[in-house]
Amino acid sequence: MGKFPSLKLLLVSVVVSFGSSFHFGYQLVITNPSQAAFIDFLNRSYELFETEILQTIWSIIVAILFAGAICGALSIGFVSTKFGRKRGLYVSIGCGILAVLLAIISCHVISFELYIVSRIILGFAVALGLGLSAMLFNESSPRNCRGFVSMMTGIMVQFGTFIGAIIAMPLLLGTTDRWWYIYLIEIIILCIVMALLPFIPESPAYLIQRGYDEAARNAVLFYYGCKVGAVDGPLNEIKENVTANAKKLSVIAVFKDHYSRKGVIVGIVVSFAMSFSGVADNKCQKILYLKSFVVADRFGRRPLVLISLSILLVLNLVIFVLMFCFEEFQLQWIGYFLVVIIALFLFFFAIGVGPVSFFVAAETVGQAARGTSQSCSSMTQMICRLVILMIFYPISDAITQPITYLILFVIPVFLSILFLYSNMPETKNKDHKKVGVFI
């Protein structure tokens, strides 16, 4: 077993990501380029009640995706324990298919209420899928290529935003009579993933935890790509980890245990820092994410997060100064310089804290606390996205955009760096026992 995953493991990571993280990225952007079409749909829906739609109401409908996502994040621990990582994906993808169907139906019956329900269920589905896929990748990958596989989550989020931004353009499907095709494409992808899931084994760690030793052996053979005679080594290592974390910890128990509590908090702070870093989607960012496949396993998680956040902090300060100067002096060259700084920002985000934030929470704790840790990390990201979406423009209208940028995207990153420098362990090629030594 080398530094790269087996072909089967790589294919599984792609398929599962198409049903989880791709779905998340896709939903993040499809309402932006096609906004005029959606607002027209809502206006026609409101006409039935002789009421006009307002832009603010549409903003609330967009943001409600994250309200559902918070509920989905809270469900990760329960679903992953009750149904397993793989079978839990049936739940998330099934909810996704239902939500997309409701969105399509809402278009044809002209019902904004039904569309709102679909947004809430979609939020639940994408958050649940994100957490479950991260856990499946972490528990099914050999330690020496775990970062490579886990990075697939971040890659597919960005690929989803790229595809969604293109097909939702008014020139393609982002029109009043064609926007429902955006959801039709999504439901086709979800149905394909659902059809392929039966051929994917459950997480070896979860199977051992449930006492299915033979199924766990077959799962290790599948994921690790090793020969029959070499399966005992990795299988025994997984058994040791599961035995050490035999009893699933409740949320309260996780936060009472020093090691688990610190691991969960580290995952939360990384997600918090990523969300408040000021990142914006950009096409070149998708290419840069490809670099992160190798970087995560070569340099480790801790240096990637700390170095990238430190550079982002400096760049955010520069952006703040440039925004302030442009607002004061209206000099055109400042705008060009700002474009260069943003390009640098995207580079360091895409090879550092961006992709790492999606899976590091699953690496900082043991098997028993993994569901809670991933749930808290995902919930933090969804809450932060919701908060930023709701408060940025009201605050900027009150105290100007440069000062708002300083408050929201500089101070939180600075505080996160201070905490992570003192508390974040290196998880590269380490099991939970070795990680615990540094927490």
Short mmCIF file of C-alpha atoms in Angstrom, two decimals:
data_model
loop_
_atom_site.label_atom_id
_atom_site.label_comp_id
_atom_site.label_asym_id
_atom_site.label_seq_id
_atom_site.Cartn_x
_atom_site.Cartn_y
_atom_site.Cartn_z
CA MET A 1 0.00 0.00 0.00
CA GLY A 2 1.65 3.19 -1.20
CA LYS A 3 0.90 6.84 -0.76
CA PHE A 4 -1.92 6.69 -3.27
CA PRO A 5 -5.26 4.91 -2.73
CA SER A 6 -6.31 1.78 -4.57
CA LEU A 7 -8.36 2.26 -7.72
CA LYS A 8 -11.48 0.93 -5.99
CA LEU A 9 -11.09 3.33 -3.06
CA LEU A 10 -10.54 6.24 -5.42
CA LEU A 11 -13.66 5.34 -7.42
CA VAL A 12 -15.70 5.01 -4.22
CA SER A 13 -14.55 8.45 -3.07
CA VAL A 14 -15.66 9.93 -6.41
CA VAL A 15 -19.06 8.19 -6.41
CA VAL A 16 -19.84 9.00 -2.77
CA SER A 17 -18.72 12.61 -3.23
CA PHE A 18 -21.11 13.01 -6.17
CA GLY A 19 -23.92 12.15 -3.78
CA SER A 20 -22.74 14.39 -0.95
CA SER A 21 -20.17 17.17 -1.31
CA PHE A 22 -20.88 17.78 -5.02
CA HIS A 23 -24.54 18.17 -4.05
CA PHE A 24 -23.57 20.77 -1.43
CA GLY A 25 -21.44 22.86 -3.81
CA TYR A 26 -24.11 22.64 -6.51
CA GLN A 27 -26.80 23.99 -4.17
CA LEU A 28 -24.57 26.81 -2.94
CA VAL A 29 -24.49 28.58 -6.31
CA ILE A 30 -27.45 27.65 -8.52
CA THR A 31 -29.64 30.40 -7.04
CA ASN A 32 -27.14 33.16 -7.88
CA PRO A 33 -26.88 33.30 -11.71
CA SER A 34 -30.54 32.27 -12.09
CA GLN A 35 -31.84 34.64 -9.40
CA ALA A 36 -34.03 36.63 -11.82
CA ALA A 37 -35.78 33.44 -12.94
CA PHE A 38 -36.44 32.34 -9.37
CA ILE A 39 -37.76 35.77 -8.35
CA ASP A 40 -40.08 35.74 -11.36
CA PHE A 41 -41.33 32.31 -10.26
CA LEU A 42 -41.94 33.61 -6.75
CA ASN A 43 -43.75 36.68 -8.10
CA ARG A 44 -46.07 34.46 -10.15
CA SER A 45 -46.63 32.30 -7.09
CA TYR A 46 -47.48 35.33 -4.96
CA GLU A 47 -49.89 36.64 -7.60
CA LEU A 48 -52.26 33.90 -6.55
CA PHE A 49 -52.50 35.78 -3.25
CA GLU A 50 -52.38 39.23 -4.87
CA THR A 51 -49.05 40.03 -3.17
CA GLU A 52 -45.74 41.18 -4.63
CA ILE A 53 -42.48 39.43 -3.87
CA LEU A 54 -39.69 41.42 -2.29
CA GLN A 55 -35.96 40.89 -2.75
CA THR A 56 -35.52 40.40 0.98
CA ILE A 57 -37.99 37.53 1.00
CA TRP A 58 -35.98 35.78 -1.70
CA SER A 59 -32.82 36.27 0.39
CA ILE A 60 -34.54 34.54 3.31
CA ILE A 61 -35.57 31.64 1.07
CA VAL A 62 -31.96 31.26 -0.11
CA ALA A 63 -30.65 31.36 3.46
CA ILE A 64 -33.18 28.79 4.68
CA LEU A 65 -31.05 26.09 3.05
CA PHE A 66 -28.63 26.50 5.97
CA ALA A 67 -31.43 26.21 8.53
CA GLY A 68 -32.09 22.73 7.16
CA ALA A 69 -28.35 22.10 7.03
CA ILE A 70 -28.01 22.80 10.76
CA CYS A 71 -30.64 20.11 11.43
CA GLY A 72 -28.77 17.74 9.11
CA ALA A 73 -25.49 18.40 10.91
CA LEU A 74 -27.14 17.66 14.26
CA SER A 75 -28.33 14.31 12.87
CA ILE A 76 -24.92 13.04 11.73
CA GLY A 77 -24.06 11.33 15.01
CA PHE A 78 -27.42 9.56 15.34
CA VAL A 79 -27.66 8.45 11.70
CA SER A 80 -24.03 7.27 11.49
CA THR A 81 -24.48 5.12 14.62
CA LYS A 82 -27.99 3.84 13.93
CA PHE A 83 -27.65 3.07 10.22
CA GLY A 84 -23.90 3.12 9.58
CA ARG A 85 -21.85 5.35 7.31
CA LYS A 86 -22.89 3.76 4.02
CA ARG A 87 -26.54 3.07 4.90
CA GLY A 88 -26.75 6.57 6.33
CA LEU A 89 -25.93 7.81 2.84
CA TYR A 90 -29.14 6.13 1.65
CA VAL A 91 -30.96 8.43 4.08
CA SER A 92 -29.18 11.60 2.93
CA ILE A 93 -29.45 10.81 -0.79
CA GLY A 94 -33.07 9.70 -0.39
CA CYS A 95 -33.88 13.01 1.31
CA GLY A 96 -32.02 14.80 -1.48
CA ILE A 97 -34.07 13.05 -4.18
CA LEU A 98 -37.30 13.88 -2.34
CA ALA A 99 -36.29 17.53 -1.97
CA VAL A 100 -35.33 17.90 -5.63
CA LEU A 101 -38.62 16.30 -6.69
CA LEU A 102 -40.49 18.82 -4.55
CA ALA A 103 -38.54 21.67 -6.18
CA ILE A 104 -39.48 20.41 -9.66
CA ILE A 105 -43.13 19.98 -8.67
CA SER A 106 -43.18 23.47 -7.11
CA CYS A 107 -42.18 24.91 -10.50
CA HIS A 108 -45.08 23.25 -12.31
CA VAL A 109 -47.75 23.98 -9.70
CA ILE A 110 -46.31 27.47 -9.03
CA SER A 111 -45.99 27.06 -5.28
CA PHE A 112 -43.30 29.00 -3.43
CA GLU A 113 -44.32 27.24 -0.17
CA LEU A 114 -43.40 23.88 -1.67
CA TYR A 115 -40.11 25.32 -2.89
CA ILE A 116 -39.30 26.52 0.64
CA VAL A 117 -39.95 23.01 1.99
CA SER A 118 -37.62 21.60 -0.67
CA ARG A 119 -34.86 24.04 0.36
CA ILE A 120 -35.11 22.97 4.00
CA ILE A 121 -34.96 19.25 3.14
CA LEU A 122 -32.08 19.90 0.72
CA GLY A 123 -30.14 21.62 3.49
CA PHE A 124 -30.73 18.63 5.77
CA ALA A 125 -29.61 16.20 3.06
CA VAL A 126 -26.41 17.98 2.04
CA ALA A 127 -25.17 18.51 5.61
CA LEU A 128 -25.89 14.90 6.55
CA GLY A 129 -24.19 13.65 3.39
CA LEU A 130 -21.11 15.81 3.98
CA GLY A 131 -20.61 14.42 7.47
CA LEU A 132 -21.25 10.78 6.59
CA SER A 133 -18.96 10.81 3.54
CA ALA A 134 -16.12 12.34 5.57
CA MET A 135 -16.50 9.59 8.18
CA LEU A 136 -16.63 6.85 5.53
CA PHE A 137 -13.47 8.13 3.84
CA ASN A 138 -11.62 8.45 7.14
CA GLU A 139 -12.49 4.95 8.33
CA SER A 140 -11.99 3.19 4.98
CA SER A 141 -8.63 4.67 3.94
CA PRO A 142 -5.13 3.49 4.83
CA ARG A 143 -3.39 6.02 7.06
CA ASN A 144 -0.71 6.86 4.49
CA CYS A 145 -3.26 8.05 1.90
CA ARG A 146 -6.11 9.17 4.16
CA GLY A 147 -5.52 12.84 3.44
CA PHE A 148 -5.49 12.19 -0.31
CA VAL A 149 -8.89 10.45 -0.16
CA SER A 150 -10.44 12.88 2.34
CA MET A 151 -9.48 15.81 0.12
CA MET A 152 -12.04 14.50 -2.39
CA THR A 153 -14.75 16.14 -0.27
CA GLY A 154 -13.31 19.62 -0.78
CA ILE A 155 -12.57 18.94 -4.44
CA MET A 156 -16.14 17.90 -5.18
CA VAL A 157 -17.64 20.85 -3.31
CA GLN A 158 -15.73 23.13 -5.65
CA PHE A 159 -16.56 21.02 -8.71
CA GLY A 160 -20.24 21.25 -7.73
CA THR A 161 -20.04 25.05 -7.52
CA PHE A 162 -18.29 25.15 -10.90
CA ILE A 163 -20.92 23.02 -12.67
CA GLY A 164 -23.82 24.70 -10.87
CA ALA A 165 -22.60 28.20 -11.74
CA ILE A 166 -22.35 27.29 -15.43
CA ILE A 167 -25.65 25.48 -15.99
CA ALA A 168 -27.62 28.03 -13.92
CA MET A 169 -26.54 30.89 -16.20
CA PRO A 170 -29.45 32.65 -17.98
CA LEU A 171 -27.92 31.64 -21.33
CA LEU A 172 -28.39 27.97 -20.40
CA LEU A 173 -30.96 26.83 -17.82
CA GLY A 174 -31.31 29.87 -15.56
CA THR A 175 -34.53 31.13 -17.15
CA THR A 176 -38.15 31.30 -16.00
CA ASP A 177 -39.28 28.30 -18.05
CA ARG A 178 -36.11 26.19 -17.78
CA TRP A 179 -34.84 26.53 -14.19
CA TRP A 180 -36.45 23.27 -13.12
CA TYR A 181 -34.03 21.44 -15.46
CA ILE A 182 -31.26 22.47 -13.04
CA TYR A 183 -32.93 20.22 -10.49
CA LEU A 184 -33.63 17.51 -13.06
CA ILE A 185 -29.88 17.20 -13.69
CA GLU A 186 -29.31 16.95 -9.96
CA ILE A 187 -31.88 14.22 -9.43
CA ILE A 188 -30.34 12.16 -12.25
CA ILE A 189 -26.94 12.36 -10.53
CA LEU A 190 -28.43 11.42 -7.16
CA CYS A 191 -30.31 8.44 -8.64
CA ILE A 192 -27.12 7.15 -10.28
CA VAL A 193 -25.25 7.37 -6.97
CA MET A 194 -28.14 5.65 -5.17
CA ALA A 195 -27.99 2.81 -7.72
CA LEU A 196 -24.23 2.38 -7.19
CA LEU A 197 -24.30 2.43 -3.37
CA PRO A 198 -25.17 -1.30 -2.99
CA PHE A 199 -21.82 -2.16 -4.58
CA ILE A 200 -19.86 -0.12 -2.01
CA PRO A 201 -18.85 -1.85 1.27
CA GLU A 202 -19.60 -0.35 4.66
CA SER A 203 -16.80 1.22 6.70
CA PRO A 204 -14.55 -1.57 8.11
CA ALA A 205 -14.47 0.14 11.51
CA TYR A 206 -18.27 0.28 11.72
CA LEU A 207 -18.56 -3.39 10.68
CA ILE A 208 -16.10 -4.44 13.38
CA GLN A 209 -17.96 -2.32 15.90
CA ARG A 210 -21.14 -4.24 14.99
CA GLY A 211 -19.40 -7.63 15.17
CA TYR A 212 -19.35 -8.39 11.43
CA ASP A 213 -15.73 -9.54 11.27
CA GLU A 214 -15.92 -11.36 7.94
CA ALA A 215 -17.64 -8.42 6.26
CA ALA A 216 -14.98 -6.14 7.76
CA ARG A 217 -12.24 -8.36 6.31
CA ASN A 218 -13.83 -8.15 2.85
CA ALA A 219 -14.20 -4.39 3.22
CA VAL A 220 -10.49 -4.01 4.04
CA LEU A 221 -9.61 -6.16 1.01
CA PHE A 222 -11.80 -3.93 -1.14
CA TYR A 223 -10.65 -0.53 0.14
CA TYR A 224 -6.98 -1.23 0.83
CA GLY A 225 -6.34 -3.18 -2.36
CA CYS A 226 -4.12 -5.63 -0.49
CA LYS A 227 -3.70 -9.37 -0.96
CA VAL A 228 -5.60 -11.89 1.16
CA GLY A 229 -2.48 -12.77 3.14
CA ALA A 230 -1.77 -9.13 3.99
CA VAL A 231 -5.20 -8.20 5.30
CA ASP A 232 -4.60 -9.20 8.94
CA GLY A 233 -2.24 -6.28 9.66
CA PRO A 234 -4.60 -3.40 8.81
CA LEU A 235 -7.61 -5.38 10.10
CA ASN A 236 -6.02 -5.88 13.54
CA GLU A 237 -5.06 -2.21 13.67
CA ILE A 238 -8.68 -1.22 13.00
CA LYS A 239 -9.85 -3.70 15.65
CA GLU A 240 -7.49 -2.18 18.22
CA ASN A 241 -8.82 1.30 17.49
CA VAL A 242 -12.42 0.13 17.70
CA THR A 243 -11.77 -1.81 20.93
CA ALA A 244 -10.24 1.27 22.51
CA ASN A 245 -13.40 3.17 21.57
CA ALA A 246 -15.89 0.34 21.93
CA LYS A 247 -18.64 2.36 23.54
CA LYS A 248 -20.17 5.22 21.56
CA LEU A 249 -19.98 8.41 23.57
CA SER A 250 -23.00 10.66 23.93
CA VAL A 251 -22.60 14.35 23.17
CA ILE A 252 -22.36 15.10 26.89
CA ALA A 253 -19.81 12.30 27.41
CA VAL A 254 -17.72 13.57 24.50
CA PHE A 255 -17.45 17.02 26.05
CA LYS A 256 -16.71 15.56 29.49
CA ASP A 257 -13.76 13.57 28.16
CA HIS A 258 -10.68 15.82 27.91
CA TYR A 259 -9.19 14.22 24.79
CA SER A 260 -12.47 14.03 22.88
CA ARG A 261 -13.51 17.54 23.92
CA LYS A 262 -10.26 19.09 22.70
CA GLY A 263 -10.46 17.15 19.42
CA VAL A 264 -14.03 18.27 18.75
CA ILE A 265 -13.20 21.90 19.58
CA VAL A 266 -10.23 21.83 17.19
CA GLY A 267 -12.53 20.63 14.39
CA ILE A 268 -15.06 23.34 15.26
CA VAL A 269 -12.44 26.11 15.22
CA VAL A 270 -11.01 24.96 11.87
CA SER A 271 -14.52 25.08 10.35
CA PHE A 272 -15.14 28.45 11.99
CA ALA A 273 -11.87 29.87 10.63
CA MET A 274 -12.60 28.55 7.13
CA SER A 275 -16.09 30.07 7.12
CA PHE A 276 -14.92 33.48 8.36
CA SER A 277 -11.80 33.63 6.19
CA GLY A 278 -13.63 35.77 3.61
CA VAL A 279 -13.35 33.19 0.83
CA ALA A 280 -15.24 33.72 -2.43
CA ASP A 281 -15.77 31.16 -5.14
CA ASN A 282 -13.61 31.48 -8.22
CA LYS A 283 -13.03 29.22 -11.23
CA CYS A 284 -9.26 29.08 -10.73
CA GLN A 285 -9.87 27.82 -7.20
CA LYS A 286 -11.08 24.47 -8.56
CA ILE A 287 -7.72 23.91 -10.26
CA LEU A 288 -5.84 24.84 -7.11
CA TYR A 289 -7.85 22.34 -5.07
CA LEU A 290 -6.32 19.57 -7.18
CA LYS A 291 -2.92 20.49 -5.74
CA SER A 292 -4.26 19.84 -2.25
CA PHE A 293 -4.59 16.09 -2.96
CA VAL A 294 -0.83 15.61 -2.60
CA VAL A 295 -0.07 18.54 -0.29
CA ALA A 296 -2.20 17.24 2.62
CA ASP A 297 -0.29 13.97 2.90
CA ARG A 298 3.10 15.48 2.13
CA PHE A 299 3.16 18.39 4.59
CA GLY A 300 0.49 17.40 7.13
CA ARG A 301 -2.71 19.04 8.32
CA ARG A 302 -1.38 21.30 11.09
CA PRO A 303 1.18 23.25 9.00
CA LEU A 304 -1.27 23.53 6.10
CA VAL A 305 -3.98 25.03 8.31
CA LEU A 306 -1.73 27.35 10.34
CA ILE A 307 0.38 28.61 7.43
CA SER A 308 -2.58 29.12 5.11
CA LEU A 309 -4.60 30.92 7.81
CA SER A 310 -1.65 33.16 8.68
CA ILE A 311 -1.21 34.14 5.05
CA LEU A 312 -4.97 34.66 4.66
CA LEU A 313 -4.90 36.93 7.71
CA VAL A 314 -2.21 39.13 6.14
CA LEU A 315 -4.02 39.16 2.79
CA ASN A 316 -7.31 40.05 4.49
CA LEU A 317 -5.61 43.00 6.17
CA VAL A 318 -4.30 44.11 2.78
CA ILE A 319 -7.80 43.70 1.27
CA PHE A 320 -9.24 45.79 4.11
CA VAL A 321 -6.70 48.58 3.49
CA LEU A 322 -7.34 48.49 -0.28
CA MET A 323 -11.12 48.56 0.20
CA PHE A 324 -10.79 51.51 2.57
CA CYS A 325 -8.47 53.41 0.20
CA PHE A 326 -10.67 52.72 -2.81
CA GLU A 327 -13.73 53.97 -0.94
CA GLU A 328 -11.88 57.13 0.08
CA PHE A 329 -9.91 57.99 -3.09
CA GLN A 330 -11.64 56.03 -5.93
CA LEU A 331 -8.29 55.22 -7.60
CA GLN A 332 -8.66 52.72 -10.44
CA TRP A 333 -5.26 51.04 -9.91
CA ILE A 334 -6.38 49.94 -6.44
CA GLY A 335 -9.04 47.77 -8.06
CA TYR A 336 -6.43 46.00 -10.23
CA PHE A 337 -4.18 45.43 -7.23
CA LEU A 338 -7.15 44.02 -5.31
CA VAL A 339 -7.70 41.42 -8.05
CA VAL A 340 -4.08 40.22 -7.63
CA ILE A 341 -4.46 39.97 -3.85
CA ILE A 342 -7.70 38.00 -4.18
CA ALA A 343 -5.97 35.57 -6.59
CA LEU A 344 -3.25 34.98 -3.97
CA PHE A 345 -5.94 34.58 -1.33
CA LEU A 346 -7.70 31.85 -3.35
CA PHE A 347 -4.43 30.00 -3.91
CA PHE A 348 -3.56 29.70 -0.22
CA PHE A 349 -7.15 28.94 0.78
CA ALA A 350 -7.44 26.15 -1.79
CA ILE A 351 -4.28 24.30 -0.71
CA GLY A 352 -4.81 24.77 3.02
CA VAL A 353 -7.71 25.35 5.35
CA GLY A 354 -10.38 25.08 2.62
CA PRO A 355 -10.30 21.33 1.92
CA VAL A 356 -8.82 20.31 5.30
CA SER A 357 -11.81 21.78 7.15
CA PHE A 358 -14.12 19.14 5.66
CA PHE A 359 -12.38 16.13 7.22
CA VAL A 360 -10.01 17.12 10.03
CA ALA A 361 -12.79 16.79 12.63
CA ALA A 362 -12.97 13.06 11.88
CA GLU A 363 -9.21 12.67 12.50
CA THR A 364 -8.85 14.47 15.83
CA VAL A 365 -10.99 12.01 17.84
CA GLY A 366 -11.47 8.27 18.21
CA GLN A 367 -14.16 6.03 16.73
CA ALA A 368 -16.59 6.56 19.62
CA ALA A 369 -16.64 10.35 19.28
CA ARG A 370 -16.29 10.64 15.51
CA GLY A 371 -19.98 11.14 14.77
CA THR A 372 -20.31 13.90 17.35
CA SER A 373 -17.11 15.59 16.17
CA GLN A 374 -18.13 15.59 12.51
CA SER A 375 -21.62 16.76 13.45
CA CYS A 376 -20.30 19.71 15.47
CA SER A 377 -17.86 20.68 12.72
CA SER A 378 -20.50 20.58 9.98
CA MET A 379 -23.01 22.44 12.14
CA THR A 380 -20.44 25.16 12.83
CA GLN A 381 -19.84 25.65 9.12
CA MET A 382 -23.56 25.84 8.33
CA ILE A 383 -24.29 28.27 11.18
CA CYS A 384 -21.39 30.50 10.15
CA ARG A 385 -22.54 30.56 6.52
CA LEU A 386 -26.05 31.44 7.64
CA VAL A 387 -24.83 34.20 9.97
CA ILE A 388 -22.58 35.77 7.32
CA LEU A 389 -25.38 35.66 4.76
CA MET A 390 -27.77 37.38 7.15
CA ILE A 391 -25.56 40.05 8.74
CA PHE A 392 -22.97 41.15 6.15
CA TYR A 393 -25.09 43.62 4.17
CA PRO A 394 -27.03 45.07 7.14
CA ILE A 395 -23.74 45.73 8.98
CA SER A 396 -22.00 47.12 5.89
CA ASP A 397 -24.91 49.51 5.32
CA ALA A 398 -24.47 50.77 8.88
CA ILE A 399 -20.65 51.01 9.19
CA THR A 400 -19.29 50.70 5.59
CA GLN A 401 -17.99 47.58 3.84
CA PRO A 402 -14.27 47.95 4.74
CA ILE A 403 -14.96 48.05 8.48
CA THR A 404 -17.43 45.17 8.13
CA TYR A 405 -14.76 43.15 6.32
CA LEU A 406 -12.29 43.87 9.13
CA ILE A 407 -14.74 42.74 11.82
CA LEU A 408 -16.03 39.61 10.07
CA PHE A 409 -12.97 38.30 8.22
CA VAL A 410 -9.87 39.53 10.05
CA ILE A 411 -10.56 39.35 13.78
CA PRO A 412 -12.09 35.81 13.71
CA VAL A 413 -9.16 34.44 11.68
CA PHE A 414 -6.63 36.04 14.06
CA LEU A 415 -8.32 34.52 17.13
CA SER A 416 -8.56 31.12 15.40
CA ILE A 417 -4.83 31.10 14.63
CA LEU A 418 -4.00 31.80 18.28
CA PHE A 419 -6.15 28.88 19.42
CA LEU A 420 -5.05 26.39 16.76
CA TYR A 421 -1.35 27.15 17.24
CA SER A 422 -1.61 26.03 20.86
CA ASN A 423 -4.14 23.22 20.49
CA MET A 424 -4.19 21.66 17.01
CA PRO A 425 -2.30 18.33 16.76
CA GLU A 426 -0.82 16.82 13.62
CA THR A 427 -3.04 13.95 12.41
CA LYS A 428 -1.05 12.86 9.35
CA ASN A 429 -0.40 9.07 9.43
CA LYS A 430 -1.51 8.90 13.09
CA ASP A 431 -4.24 6.93 14.84
CA HIS A 432 -6.33 8.44 17.61
CA LYS A 433 -3.89 7.31 20.35
CA LYS A 434 -0.94 9.12 18.80
CA VAL A 435 -3.06 12.19 18.10
CA GLY A 436 -4.25 12.19 21.70
CA VAL A 437 -0.69 12.56 22.98
CA PHE A 438 -0.50 16.03 21.41
CA ILE A 439 -3.92 17.25 22.57
#
